[in-house]
Amino acid sequence: MELIEVLECHRRIEPFVHRSPVMQSRQLNALSGLDLFFKCENFQKAGSFKIRGATNALLSLPEEKRKRGVATHSSGNFAQALALAARNLGVSAYIAMPENAPFAKREAAKNYGGVIQLCGPGIKDREKAAQVILERTGAELLHPSNNIRVIHGQGTAGLELFQDVGELDAVYVPVGGGGLIAGVLLAARLAGGKCRVIGAEPEMADDAYRSLQTGEIQYNEKPPETIADGLKTHLGDVNFPIIKRWAAGITTVSENEIIQAMRLIYERMKLVVEPSAAVALAAAVRDREKWTGKRVGIILSGGNVNPSKLPF
Amino acid sequence: MELIEVLECHRRIEPFVHRSPVMQSRQLNALSGLDLFFKCENFQKAGSFKIRGATNALLSLPEEKRKRGVATHSSGNFAQALALAARNLGVSAYIAMPENAPFAKREAAKNYGGVIQLCGPGIKDREKAAQVILERTGAELLHPSNNIRVIHGQGTAGLELFQDVGELDAVYVPVGGGGLIAGVLLAARLAGGKCRVIGAEPEMADDAYRSLQTGEIQYNEKPPETIADGLKTHLGDVNFPIIKRWAAGITTVSENEIIQAMRLIYERMKLVVEPSAAVALAAAVRDREKWTGKRVGIILSGGNVNPSKLPF
């Protein structure tokens, strides 16, 4: 039932999102020995896949709830996405953002019409700030990743990839809060076939890796220092069961591997991506001997980065 | 007759080049008030449109000349393009490159199999170095822009743009040596319609602007300091008559306008482009009141840049 929901969600959100292109690179194929297919969500509206889930969650709210607005806490991309999705549908969006979120992301969320409330960088700080907003506004809380409507929405990125390129042997998906990989897992099941969906995580924020190892949701002790700023959050009780049941594994990568992958994407593919997106390529490259000559999808999750401050 | 040559050239080179995508940006449309269509030659093989002309020139050579190889002098993109085109066709490529060409461009030309000869930065230095190569190898000299076969090849970028998006009101084309704009002018004539083709040039290398003003080919006194390193060369006797006859004008832009346009392309479109490509957008933005609400093409000529050293 969740599977068909991804398809219905796709029909629902299609008017509000881009069908992002899938790109290939002969140079990266030659370097990696893989046949790579990059789903370019860096070209998505508001700069990342998050508009998909945000739009679906908003469209699923009853009219009376939409009137009071929606609220969330986010390190950046979901904030921008929710602000834009809400504006598209005439809904107010209240957003708690950590003070250490990139300035460009804060500004973008504000420019899309979001009402921003800055808070501390920890998960608890964000949750508390969101709670204050809810009490003040009566808005509906939308979690950036641990919400089944959001998961269905993010899954449409995977659905389009499978529709556009046909069967794949594997897909690498960056894992932060777990909404994207849970959605792509549902889409892969929906597509049938044998595609293995693998999470990609920084070693410095390997909570999902440890969660799969132990079978229980694990947390990062303190805010991780990884440059992949979109992947610092932890899994939730809605997406973890999906990930636990169907993910083929999680591959973790070092900061240096992330930076090198990011550099390849800029220099060889001429694409602006954020570090979190490069984590998926870095993980596929790490695992390349498993997939030599195979068809491997990479979800380039977003492109919201300050290009003047690249880490290479 | 030259017009139909562009079409035949397109059929000839199609197996060896990418049909690069045309992209749009709602954000840049909103900012500029124009309906912009970006022909993304930054995604082209060897990172710029130059592979088109290089491939056509090589395919047009008689077999016995191909055997002795080809030579050229280039600040970078034509060098890479000729090296790759030559490798694709099993031909030797000898290239005189100025010492101040970006290191990445030199390395790329070498990696594509080109035999590189470094020389001084001036036009005369390059021409002399190329002459030495010719005497030593018996190779055929291919000029990067002042060669009708090269012009036909570059014109296919314009041809594809017109084929893919239909009629345009204007197209902005970066002008360095003049091969690209001459080719696009032929393609625009071939497409029929009323599209005005406008050259885009840095104020610091405004030789083509002055050439159109005076009706005679003008030169830059010394190597210009513009960051648009691909646009420092001057027009030639093959392309200038075409440009003089049909170009609707040349718009010059400041270094700051180039940098701001480049930044917009990175931040809003998530594309890696080189400064020379941004010159075309900068010129369209400079002229925006002329084209409010109109359909304007931009040739994003290339993406060969060191992303660690962006000028913003």
PDB file of C-alpha atoms in Angstrom, chain A residues 18 21 23 26-27 42-43 45-47 84 88 112 263 265-267 269-273 303-308 310 312, chain B residues 18 21 23 26-27 42-43 45-47 84 88 112 263 265-267 269-273 303-308 310 312:
ATOM      1  CA  HIS A  18      10.697  19.756 -11.563  1.00  0.00           C
ATOM      2  CA  PRO A  21      17.340  15.340 -15.383  1.00  0.00           C
ATOM      3  CA  MET A  23      23.019  12.810 -16.205  1.00  0.00           C
ATOM      4  CA  ARG A  26      31.986   9.168 -19.387  1.00  0.00           C
ATOM      5  CA  GLN A  27      34.875  10.517 -17.378  1.00  0.00           C
ATOM      6  CA  ASN A  42      20.544  19.967  -7.315  1.00  0.00           C
ATOM      7  CA  PHE A  43      18.458  21.399 -10.192  1.00  0.00           C
ATOM      8  CA  LYS A  45      13.118  23.821  -7.080  1.00  0.00           C
ATOM      9  CA  ALA A  46      14.553  25.383  -3.908  1.00  0.00           C
ATOM     10  CA  GLY A  47      17.782  23.530  -4.733  1.00  0.00           C
ATOM     11  CA  LEU A  84       8.513  27.576  -1.169  1.00  0.00           C
ATOM     12  CA  ASN A  88       3.005  27.846  -3.807  1.00  0.00           C
ATOM     13  CA  TYR A 112      10.631  32.184  -0.193  1.00  0.00           C
ATOM     14  CA  ARG A 263      35.606  17.961  -6.618  1.00  0.00           C
ATOM     15  CA  ILE A 265      31.426  16.411  -9.679  1.00  0.00           C
ATOM     16  CA  TYR A 266      32.472  20.056 -10.124  1.00  0.00           C
ATOM     17  CA  GLU A 267      35.465  19.496 -12.385  1.00  0.00           C
ATOM     18  CA  MET A 269      30.462  17.006 -14.514  1.00  0.00           C
ATOM     19  CA  LYS A 270      30.354  20.830 -14.247  1.00  0.00           C
ATOM     20  CA  LEU A 271      27.658  20.590 -11.579  1.00  0.00           C
ATOM     21  CA  VAL A 272      27.309  22.641  -8.410  1.00  0.00           C
ATOM     22  CA  VAL A 273      26.359  20.249  -5.603  1.00  0.00           C
ATOM     23  CA  GLY A 303      23.066  22.095  -4.692  1.00  0.00           C
ATOM     24  CA  ASN A 304      22.618  24.624  -1.915  1.00  0.00           C
ATOM     25  CA  VAL A 305      26.166  25.629  -1.166  1.00  0.00           C
ATOM     26  CA  ASN A 306      28.221  28.791  -1.155  1.00  0.00           C
ATOM     27  CA  PRO A 307      30.427  28.264  -4.233  1.00  0.00           C
ATOM     28  CA  SER A 308      32.914  30.810  -2.896  1.00  0.00           C
ATOM     29  CA  LEU A 310      34.226  25.112  -1.476  1.00  0.00           C
ATOM     30  CA  PHE A 312      38.777  22.025  -2.085  1.00  0.00           C
TER      31      PHE A 312
ATOM     32  CA  HIS B  18      27.110  15.642 -27.194  1.00  0.00           C
ATOM     33  CA  PRO B  21      20.879  20.303 -23.037  1.00  0.00           C
ATOM     34  CA  MET B  23      18.231  24.789 -19.535  1.00  0.00           C
ATOM     35  CA  ARG B  26      12.746  30.673 -13.311  1.00  0.00           C
ATOM     36  CA  GLN B  27      14.901  32.585 -10.888  1.00  0.00           C
ATOM     37  CA  ASN B  42      29.806  23.500 -20.432  1.00  0.00           C
ATOM     38  CA  PHE B  43      28.514  19.900 -20.524  1.00  0.00           C
ATOM     39  CA  LYS B  45      32.898  16.856 -24.447  1.00  0.00           C
ATOM     40  CA  ALA B  46      36.239  18.385 -23.428  1.00  0.00           C
ATOM     41  CA  GLY B  47      34.223  21.003 -21.556  1.00  0.00           C
ATOM     42  CA  LEU B  84      40.241  14.870 -27.914  1.00  0.00           C
ATOM     43  CA  ASN B  88      38.749  10.085 -31.428  1.00  0.00           C
ATOM     44  CA  TYR B 112      43.554  13.765 -24.096  1.00  0.00           C
ATOM     45  CA  ARG B 263      27.871  33.978  -9.585  1.00  0.00           C
ATOM     46  CA  ILE B 265      24.879  30.885 -12.848  1.00  0.00           C
ATOM     47  CA  TYR B 266      26.570  29.010  -9.987  1.00  0.00           C
ATOM     48  CA  GLU B 267      24.156  29.941  -7.218  1.00  0.00           C
ATOM     49  CA  MET B 269      21.418  27.444 -11.891  1.00  0.00           C
ATOM     50  CA  LYS B 270      23.899  25.157 -10.072  1.00  0.00           C
ATOM     51  CA  LEU B 271      26.135  25.100 -13.136  1.00  0.00           C
ATOM     52  CA  VAL B 272      29.907  25.261 -13.288  1.00  0.00           C
ATOM     53  CA  VAL B 273      30.846  27.635 -16.121  1.00  0.00           C
ATOM     54  CA  GLY B 303      32.948  25.017 -18.069  1.00  0.00           C
ATOM     55  CA  ASN B 304      36.712  24.634 -17.936  1.00  0.00           C
ATOM     56  CA  VAL B 305      37.589  26.493 -14.783  1.00  0.00           C
ATOM     57  CA  ASN B 306      39.289  25.733 -11.493  1.00  0.00           C
ATOM     58  CA  PRO B 307      36.302  25.765  -9.095  1.00  0.00           C
ATOM     59  CA  SER B 308      38.653  26.352  -6.159  1.00  0.00           C
ATOM     60  CA  LEU B 310      36.327  31.400  -8.487  1.00  0.00           C
ATOM     61  CA  PHE B 312      33.623  35.674  -6.271  1.00  0.00           C
TER      62      PHE B 312
END
